[in-house]
Amino acid sequence: MITEILKPLRKTLLQTTLTPTTELAVSGKSYRYVPLAAAGIDLAPVPYSLRILLESVLRSQDGFQITEKDVQNLARFASGKIKTAVEVPFKPARVILQDFTGVPAVVDLAAMRAAMARLGGKPEKVNPLIPVDLVVDHSIQTDFAGCPAALEKNTALEFDRNAERYTLLRWAQQSLNNFRVVPPSAGIIHQVNLEYLADVVHHRTQDNLLCPDSVLGTDSHTVMINGLGVLGWGVGGIEAEAVMLGQPYYMLAPQVVGVELTGKLPSGITATDLVLTLTEMLRKEGVVGKFVEFFGAGARNMPAADRAVLSNMAPEYGATTGYFPVDEQTILFLQQTGREPEQIAVAEQYCKVQKLFASPDQPVPEFSKTLTLDLASVEPCLAGPKRPQDRIPLSRFKNITSPPPERTLPETSPKTAPKIAPETVLSSENFPQQRRLPPDKTPVVIAAVTSCTNTSNPALMLAAGLLAKKAVEKGLRVPPWVKTSLAPGSRAVAAYLENAGLLKPLETLGFHVAGYGCMTCIGNSGPLAAEIEKQITENNLTAAAVLSGNRNFEGRVHPLVKANYLASPPLVVAFALAGVMETDMPAFLADNALFPAEDEIAEAVKKSGALSPAVYRNCYRNIFGFSETWNCIAAEPSELFAWNPQSTYIQEPPFLAAAQERRQEGTAVRGRVLALLGDSVTTDHISPAGSIKPDSPAGKFLTAAGTAKADFNSYGSRRGNDKIMTRGTFANIRIRNRLVPETEGGFTKFLPTGEVMPIYDAAVKYKEAGIPLVILAGAEYGTGSSRDWAAKGTALLGVKAVMARSFERIHRGNLVGMGVLPLEFAHGSSVESLQLTGEEEFTLPLIGADFLPGSEVSVFAEKPVTVNGREMFSTTEFRVTVRIDTPVELQYYLNGGILPAVLKLLK
């Protein structure tokens, strides 16, 4: 079913504009652009982020996909003439992917080509129409760490494990237009985007048109690029695929919350301390679904590298974006990272002529709400042990961290680890070489300098190196039970650390480069030493990880590590040295004179060339072709991908064939509850990325297919195979399903018989019985990564609707994109207030073509009760808001999802 809204798309998928263009001359060259003045409004009070949305709608107006009415609606909203949100058909300049979410996206594109061929159409119509970059960064794991050969060994294992996936990506690289691949070991997607890919102003060469660089990515931390004045955020893979194929990304015009930064960070306070403070502050404020835009003297004087740290964690503080407008700091960063002078001149002049360049003499825009943070109030901190917004000041950390309960250590550890007071200078002589965990402390078993969040920041990385240097000079060493690793977000980091003479001290403490990729930050932390894992499991120990990442959700970093803390790179090194969390860290740092002063860091920045164009030009000179191992992967270009039925990594997905089966138009659905979940259920809980347990449904499937346990790899690496991923949905070992409160992990009760079994097995039995399924949940359902498999797996399990108190933005869109109905409890109600047990039978609303997006409907929950000895049925009626937010989302839902709808358009 394609409504009148979508039918005109058959006429054109070309990038055209009905808005008149204007000429701009830069350095003797002439360019075209669509003037923002054509919107006919005063831009001064309009937030800069909304100006970019407005430019996109103006530029993309074609009378079919985007009409004059769309322009007028957004212009009126941006100028404050209307307060109700309007639909925005946003067309970004480009799309960016990482390999965990990029592989399933490429699989979907290959499947659409195959479906197009079966329908008698032309497969080559399924092709990106805008530039797409895929950066391979999510597959390398920290199998080896703390040794000089770690990088070489981890990289070799990565290529060996992922040969089938990488063959698919090589096929895409050679067979799809507008599709580039950055090979493994180049760096992390967002840091590569920041240091190299982002233009700030995009030049569309086919029609010589300039526009603001903007990007949608299949990773929630795509938002990091907002620190460079490039508007972008994470979306689901299926939404990104539609955008690649010429469709707009439909959204409601967001409220923009202004965050004024005043003052200056005190000495010794890092950008990490600031972003953790902001995350706590903005989570409490509630900015989900909103843009955050920074302004004020504190923002104006902040280097772009610090801004990127703040923008990176927008998903953690709940915002769609954390935006810094283009200004002098942006231009300086482009110069420091070796961008071409012509590109920089175009960016500056275009932004100035379009009123997209912020300067002190311009008025502050009018925001939906304004908050203020005095940078002088920020103090050193960590966040944890389970959520990024749970900030703990370093000064109070020791008092908050309580020792775990009394435990008995195995008798196979003959010696007792010495108790070391926090103020004691630690040296290698203080620790026995065997890895016996301290009996009365919370041991740090993982210390990882990792993640683009912080490794993109030279000041933070050089501070970590300086702290390591001071520690080595004082004879301090890391206890043998701590797994240490360094995973820079680009090769430029290792280069400037080596230039400064700081890579060697880090290596002395065990922080050898283990890989250039996400690694521990996304749960690719690799195994702990066997004796460490044995002590943790046999004695139910609470072990800790300290990492310079952006997420610390339960079960994410390592399945055996219950307490996970986010910290700046220098604090990661400090806690590695301490070895236990019960450390008075301010005293430890002061007594050993470890934390570097501002002038020391500044001198290291100068010495290292961390802000020198030569470092970055050398790093990115041959970024697409530097890996000979990648270049040697055999993959021939072709219209259709050659599926291998025996592959356990890549299979043609069933989404297109199953779309009609999932469609529910015209009939009400009567379903049972597959899982009853609580608050803050993350996409990691729904679709884990980490290791596959042998006794899980996915593990059993792989074993039956002849795959050895050593070759299981991870869920994240197997996202090209629906048979694995569906079995892994809700399989996180830390998920808690209230239908089986005594059991932790991916289990449920099969309600017709009361039998407890894995969620996948129950879903199969429900499907055999013809019973549709429902998920019940609390607030912030689907928080975390942009993981589209959290929605794909949900749909393939037979779930027709998810009812929750609230949804995180990306996951809600992904559910609609897979034909699953997101329903939000209305009027403050919840599972608890409605006294739902999850054992009811639910009658879900009928959603048809005449449904008004965002409306409320009734749901009926029926359960048997006994009255005066007679069994009767009690029915509870309650209201829910259908979170299909726009008319186009309704069409996607009615067609069974985005991909079936787009395929019909292309045919």
PDB file of N, CA and C in Angstrom, residues 206-269:
ATOM      1  N   GLN A 206      28.229  16.962  -8.530  1.00  0.00           N
ATOM      2  CA  GLN A 206      27.434  16.735  -9.741  1.00  0.00           C
ATOM      3  C   GLN A 206      26.673  17.970 -10.192  1.00  0.00           C
ATOM      4  N   ASP A 207      26.372  18.890  -9.253  1.00  0.00           N
ATOM      5  CA  ASP A 207      25.709  20.136  -9.651  1.00  0.00           C
ATOM      6  C   ASP A 207      26.387  21.368  -9.052  1.00  0.00           C
ATOM      7  N   ASN A 208      27.623  21.174  -8.556  1.00  0.00           N
ATOM      8  CA  ASN A 208      28.437  22.281  -8.028  1.00  0.00           C
ATOM      9  C   ASN A 208      27.709  23.056  -6.929  1.00  0.00           C
ATOM     10  N   LEU A 209      26.997  22.330  -6.064  1.00  0.00           N
ATOM     11  CA  LEU A 209      26.180  22.962  -5.025  1.00  0.00           C
ATOM     12  C   LEU A 209      26.841  22.810  -3.662  1.00  0.00           C
ATOM     13  N   LEU A 210      26.897  23.910  -2.921  1.00  0.00           N
ATOM     14  CA  LEU A 210      27.382  23.881  -1.539  1.00  0.00           C
ATOM     15  C   LEU A 210      26.201  23.771  -0.587  1.00  0.00           C
ATOM     16  N   CYS A 211      26.421  23.046   0.510  1.00  0.00           N
ATOM     17  CA  CYS A 211      25.412  22.959   1.575  1.00  0.00           C
ATOM     18  C   CYS A 211      26.117  22.612   2.861  1.00  0.00           C
ATOM     19  N   PRO A 212      25.491  22.843   4.005  1.00  0.00           N
ATOM     20  CA  PRO A 212      26.127  22.431   5.261  1.00  0.00           C
ATOM     21  C   PRO A 212      26.363  20.923   5.271  1.00  0.00           C
ATOM     22  N   ASP A 213      27.533  20.521   5.704  1.00  0.00           N
ATOM     23  CA  ASP A 213      27.768  19.090   5.897  1.00  0.00           C
ATOM     24  C   ASP A 213      26.830  18.616   6.997  1.00  0.00           C
ATOM     25  N   SER A 214      26.118  17.555   6.724  1.00  0.00           N
ATOM     26  CA  SER A 214      25.222  16.956   7.718  1.00  0.00           C
ATOM     27  C   SER A 214      25.237  15.459   7.489  1.00  0.00           C
ATOM     28  N   VAL A 215      24.970  14.694   8.540  1.00  0.00           N
ATOM     29  CA  VAL A 215      25.175  13.261   8.422  1.00  0.00           C
ATOM     30  C   VAL A 215      24.227  12.506   9.344  1.00  0.00           C
ATOM     31  N   LEU A 216      23.706  11.418   8.842  1.00  0.00           N
ATOM     32  CA  LEU A 216      23.024  10.428   9.668  1.00  0.00           C
ATOM     33  C   LEU A 216      23.884   9.176   9.685  1.00  0.00           C
ATOM     34  N   GLY A 217      23.977   8.538  10.842  1.00  0.00           N
ATOM     35  CA  GLY A 217      24.829   7.367  10.967  1.00  0.00           C
ATOM     36  C   GLY A 217      24.133   6.236  11.677  1.00  0.00           C
ATOM     37  N   THR A 218      24.593   5.025  11.423  1.00  0.00           N
ATOM     38  CA  THR A 218      24.011   3.854  12.076  1.00  0.00           C
ATOM     39  C   THR A 218      24.721   3.549  13.386  1.00  0.00           C
ATOM     40  N   ASP A 219      25.117   4.580  14.067  1.00  0.00           N
ATOM     41  CA  ASP A 219      25.720   4.442  15.384  1.00  0.00           C
ATOM     42  C   ASP A 219      25.280   5.648  16.192  1.00  0.00           C
ATOM     43  N   SER A 220      24.847   5.415  17.415  1.00  0.00           N
ATOM     44  CA  SER A 220      24.269   6.504  18.204  1.00  0.00           C
ATOM     45  C   SER A 220      25.268   7.621  18.481  1.00  0.00           C
ATOM     46  N   HIS A 221      26.563   7.311  18.462  1.00  0.00           N
ATOM     47  CA  HIS A 221      27.553   8.346  18.754  1.00  0.00           C
ATOM     48  C   HIS A 221      28.002   9.110  17.509  1.00  0.00           C
ATOM     49  N   THR A 222      27.259   8.954  16.424  1.00  0.00           N
ATOM     50  CA  THR A 222      27.444   9.825  15.264  1.00  0.00           C
ATOM     51  C   THR A 222      27.400  11.289  15.690  1.00  0.00           C
ATOM     52  N   VAL A 223      26.682  11.565  16.781  1.00  0.00           N
ATOM     53  CA  VAL A 223      26.524  12.937  17.296  1.00  0.00           C
ATOM     54  C   VAL A 223      27.844  13.607  17.649  1.00  0.00           C
ATOM     55  N   MET A 224      28.911  12.856  17.771  1.00  0.00           N
ATOM     56  CA  MET A 224      30.201  13.460  18.117  1.00  0.00           C
ATOM     57  C   MET A 224      30.575  14.579  17.150  1.00  0.00           C
ATOM     58  N   ILE A 225      30.165  14.449  15.894  1.00  0.00           N
ATOM     59  CA  ILE A 225      30.565  15.403  14.866  1.00  0.00           C
ATOM     60  C   ILE A 225      29.894  16.759  15.059  1.00  0.00           C
ATOM     61  N   ASN A 226      28.869  16.831  15.914  1.00  0.00           N
ATOM     62  CA  ASN A 226      28.253  18.119  16.214  1.00  0.00           C
ATOM     63  C   ASN A 226      29.229  19.069  16.904  1.00  0.00           C
ATOM     64  N   GLY A 227      30.279  18.518  17.493  1.00  0.00           N
ATOM     65  CA  GLY A 227      31.313  19.359  18.092  1.00  0.00           C
ATOM     66  C   GLY A 227      32.080  20.161  17.063  1.00  0.00           C
ATOM     67  N   LEU A 228      31.972  19.755  15.797  1.00  0.00           N
ATOM     68  CA  LEU A 228      32.637  20.456  14.700  1.00  0.00           C
ATOM     69  C   LEU A 228      31.644  21.287  13.888  1.00  0.00           C
ATOM     70  N   GLY A 229      30.442  21.460  14.409  1.00  0.00           N
ATOM     71  CA  GLY A 229      29.450  22.250  13.687  1.00  0.00           C
ATOM     72  C   GLY A 229      28.762  21.496  12.573  1.00  0.00           C
ATOM     73  N   VAL A 230      28.928  20.180  12.519  1.00  0.00           N
ATOM     74  CA  VAL A 230      28.267  19.345  11.521  1.00  0.00           C
ATOM     75  C   VAL A 230      27.062  18.698  12.188  1.00  0.00           C
ATOM     76  N   LEU A 231      25.874  19.000  11.731  1.00  0.00           N
ATOM     77  CA  LEU A 231      24.670  18.457  12.341  1.00  0.00           C
ATOM     78  C   LEU A 231      24.527  16.987  11.954  1.00  0.00           C
ATOM     79  N   GLY A 232      24.386  16.137  12.950  1.00  0.00           N
ATOM     80  CA  GLY A 232      24.253  14.715  12.665  1.00  0.00           C
ATOM     81  C   GLY A 232      23.861  13.954  13.907  1.00  0.00           C
ATOM     82  N   TRP A 233      23.277  12.794  13.707  1.00  0.00           N
ATOM     83  CA  TRP A 233      22.901  11.940  14.831  1.00  0.00           C
ATOM     84  C   TRP A 233      22.715  10.515  14.338  1.00  0.00           C
ATOM     85  N   GLY A 234      22.519   9.616  15.264  1.00  0.00           N
ATOM     86  CA  GLY A 234      22.372   8.211  14.933  1.00  0.00           C
ATOM     87  C   GLY A 234      20.933   7.846  14.634  1.00  0.00           C
ATOM     88  N   VAL A 235      20.758   6.958  13.679  1.00  0.00           N
ATOM     89  CA  VAL A 235      19.447   6.419  13.338  1.00  0.00           C
ATOM     90  C   VAL A 235      19.575   4.913  13.199  1.00  0.00           C
ATOM     91  N   GLY A 236      18.452   4.253  13.067  1.00  0.00           N
ATOM     92  CA  GLY A 236      18.481   2.818  12.841  1.00  0.00           C
ATOM     93  C   GLY A 236      19.004   2.486  11.457  1.00  0.00           C
ATOM     94  N   GLY A 237      19.546   1.286  11.330  1.00  0.00           N
ATOM     95  CA  GLY A 237      20.089   0.876  10.040  1.00  0.00           C
ATOM     96  C   GLY A 237      19.060   0.909   8.930  1.00  0.00           C
ATOM     97  N   ILE A 238      17.827   0.517   9.242  1.00  0.00           N
ATOM     98  CA  ILE A 238      16.801   0.503   8.202  1.00  0.00           C
ATOM     99  C   ILE A 238      16.418   1.914   7.787  1.00  0.00           C
ATOM    100  N   GLU A 239      16.444   2.859   8.730  1.00  0.00           N
ATOM    101  CA  GLU A 239      16.196   4.260   8.366  1.00  0.00           C
ATOM    102  C   GLU A 239      17.331   4.800   7.513  1.00  0.00           C
ATOM    103  N   ALA A 240      18.557   4.441   7.874  1.00  0.00           N
ATOM    104  CA  ALA A 240      19.713   4.892   7.093  1.00  0.00           C
ATOM    105  C   ALA A 240      19.664   4.341   5.682  1.00  0.00           C
ATOM    106  N   GLU A 241      19.220   3.096   5.531  1.00  0.00           N
ATOM    107  CA  GLU A 241      19.117   2.505   4.196  1.00  0.00           C
ATOM    108  C   GLU A 241      18.126   3.283   3.333  1.00  0.00           C
ATOM    109  N   ALA A 242      17.001   3.675   3.927  1.00  0.00           N
ATOM    110  CA  ALA A 242      16.013   4.445   3.179  1.00  0.00           C
ATOM    111  C   ALA A 242      16.603   5.783   2.743  1.00  0.00           C
ATOM    112  N   VAL A 243      17.370   6.426   3.627  1.00  0.00           N
ATOM    113  CA  VAL A 243      17.995   7.708   3.292  1.00  0.00           C
ATOM    114  C   VAL A 243      19.010   7.524   2.165  1.00  0.00           C
ATOM    115  N   MET A 244      19.795   6.452   2.238  1.00  0.00           N
ATOM    116  CA  MET A 244      20.748   6.173   1.159  1.00  0.00           C
ATOM    117  C   MET A 244      20.045   6.072  -0.195  1.00  0.00           C
ATOM    118  N   LEU A 245      18.839   5.517  -0.180  1.00  0.00           N
ATOM    119  CA  LEU A 245      18.103   5.258  -1.417  1.00  0.00           C
ATOM    120  C   LEU A 245      17.224   6.430  -1.833  1.00  0.00           C
ATOM    121  N   GLY A 246      17.478   7.592  -1.260  1.00  0.00           N
ATOM    122  CA  GLY A 246      16.821   8.793  -1.733  1.00  0.00           C
ATOM    123  C   GLY A 246      15.635   9.262  -0.934  1.00  0.00           C
ATOM    124  N   GLN A 247      15.308   8.557   0.145  1.00  0.00           N
ATOM    125  CA  GLN A 247      14.165   8.972   0.953  1.00  0.00           C
ATOM    126  C   GLN A 247      14.595   9.987   2.014  1.00  0.00           C
ATOM    127  N   PRO A 248      13.756  10.918   2.358  1.00  0.00           N
ATOM    128  CA  PRO A 248      14.075  11.792   3.490  1.00  0.00           C
ATOM    129  C   PRO A 248      13.975  11.013   4.804  1.00  0.00           C
ATOM    130  N   TYR A 249      14.637  11.534   5.805  1.00  0.00           N
ATOM    131  CA  TYR A 249      14.446  11.038   7.168  1.00  0.00           C
ATOM    132  C   TYR A 249      13.354  11.907   7.789  1.00  0.00           C
ATOM    133  N   TYR A 250      12.238  11.296   8.093  1.00  0.00           N
ATOM    134  CA  TYR A 250      11.096  12.051   8.613  1.00  0.00           C
ATOM    135  C   TYR A 250      11.170  12.134  10.134  1.00  0.00           C
ATOM    136  N   MET A 251      11.054  13.340  10.643  1.00  0.00           N
ATOM    137  CA  MET A 251      11.145  13.586  12.074  1.00  0.00           C
ATOM    138  C   MET A 251      10.220  14.745  12.427  1.00  0.00           C
ATOM    139  N   LEU A 252       9.934  14.867  13.707  1.00  0.00           N
ATOM    140  CA  LEU A 252       9.209  16.044  14.173  1.00  0.00           C
ATOM    141  C   LEU A 252      10.210  17.132  14.528  1.00  0.00           C
ATOM    142  N   ALA A 253       9.903  18.359  14.148  1.00  0.00           N
ATOM    143  CA  ALA A 253      10.788  19.476  14.468  1.00  0.00           C
ATOM    144  C   ALA A 253      11.043  19.486  15.965  1.00  0.00           C
ATOM    145  N   PRO A 254      12.301  19.469  16.363  1.00  0.00           N
ATOM    146  CA  PRO A 254      12.622  19.319  17.793  1.00  0.00           C
ATOM    147  C   PRO A 254      12.610  20.646  18.543  1.00  0.00           C
ATOM    148  N   GLN A 255      12.312  20.562  19.815  1.00  0.00           N
ATOM    149  CA  GLN A 255      12.622  21.675  20.700  1.00  0.00           C
ATOM    150  C   GLN A 255      14.150  21.754  20.825  1.00  0.00           C
ATOM    151  N   VAL A 256      14.649  22.976  20.972  1.00  0.00           N
ATOM    152  CA  VAL A 256      16.091  23.164  21.122  1.00  0.00           C
ATOM    153  C   VAL A 256      16.363  23.767  22.496  1.00  0.00           C
ATOM    154  N   VAL A 257      17.062  23.007  23.327  1.00  0.00           N
ATOM    155  CA  VAL A 257      17.427  23.461  24.665  1.00  0.00           C
ATOM    156  C   VAL A 257      18.805  24.102  24.593  1.00  0.00           C
ATOM    157  N   GLY A 258      18.887  25.365  24.975  1.00  0.00           N
ATOM    158  CA  GLY A 258      20.173  26.046  24.991  1.00  0.00           C
ATOM    159  C   GLY A 258      20.894  25.790  26.302  1.00  0.00           C
ATOM    160  N   VAL A 259      22.147  25.395  26.215  1.00  0.00           N
ATOM    161  CA  VAL A 259      22.976  25.193  27.411  1.00  0.00           C
ATOM    162  C   VAL A 259      24.101  26.218  27.375  1.00  0.00           C
ATOM    163  N   GLU A 260      24.013  27.194  28.272  1.00  0.00           N
ATOM    164  CA  GLU A 260      25.031  28.233  28.348  1.00  0.00           C
ATOM    165  C   GLU A 260      26.173  27.758  29.238  1.00  0.00           C
ATOM    166  N   LEU A 261      27.367  27.757  28.680  1.00  0.00           N
ATOM    167  CA  LEU A 261      28.565  27.410  29.431  1.00  0.00           C
ATOM    168  C   LEU A 261      29.284  28.696  29.792  1.00  0.00           C
ATOM    169  N   THR A 262      29.477  28.909  31.078  1.00  0.00           N
ATOM    170  CA  THR A 262      30.153  30.125  31.545  1.00  0.00           C
ATOM    171  C   THR A 262      31.441  29.747  32.263  1.00  0.00           C
ATOM    172  N   GLY A 263      32.315  30.733  32.440  1.00  0.00           N
ATOM    173  CA  GLY A 263      33.526  30.509  33.217  1.00  0.00           C
ATOM    174  C   GLY A 263      34.544  29.640  32.507  1.00  0.00           C
ATOM    175  N   LYS A 264      35.396  29.017  33.291  1.00  0.00           N
ATOM    176  CA  LYS A 264      36.508  28.229  32.783  1.00  0.00           C
ATOM    177  C   LYS A 264      36.719  27.016  33.677  1.00  0.00           C
ATOM    178  N   LEU A 265      37.109  25.890  33.079  1.00  0.00           N
ATOM    179  CA  LEU A 265      37.398  24.694  33.870  1.00  0.00           C
ATOM    180  C   LEU A 265      38.604  24.942  34.764  1.00  0.00           C
ATOM    181  N   PRO A 266      38.534  24.555  36.042  1.00  0.00           N
ATOM    182  CA  PRO A 266      39.690  24.712  36.935  1.00  0.00           C
ATOM    183  C   PRO A 266      40.850  23.829  36.486  1.00  0.00           C
ATOM    184  N   SER A 267      42.013  24.138  36.948  1.00  0.00           N
ATOM    185  CA  SER A 267      43.190  23.324  36.644  1.00  0.00           C
ATOM    186  C   SER A 267      42.972  21.900  37.154  1.00  0.00           C
ATOM    187  N   GLY A 268      43.348  20.941  36.344  1.00  0.00           N
ATOM    188  CA  GLY A 268      43.202  19.536  36.725  1.00  0.00           C
ATOM    189  C   GLY A 268      41.849  18.940  36.400  1.00  0.00           C
ATOM    190  N   ILE A 269      40.938  19.739  35.865  1.00  0.00           N
ATOM    191  CA  ILE A 269      39.609  19.242  35.492  1.00  0.00           C
ATOM    192  C   ILE A 269      39.607  18.989  33.989  1.00  0.00           C
TER     193      ILE A 269
END
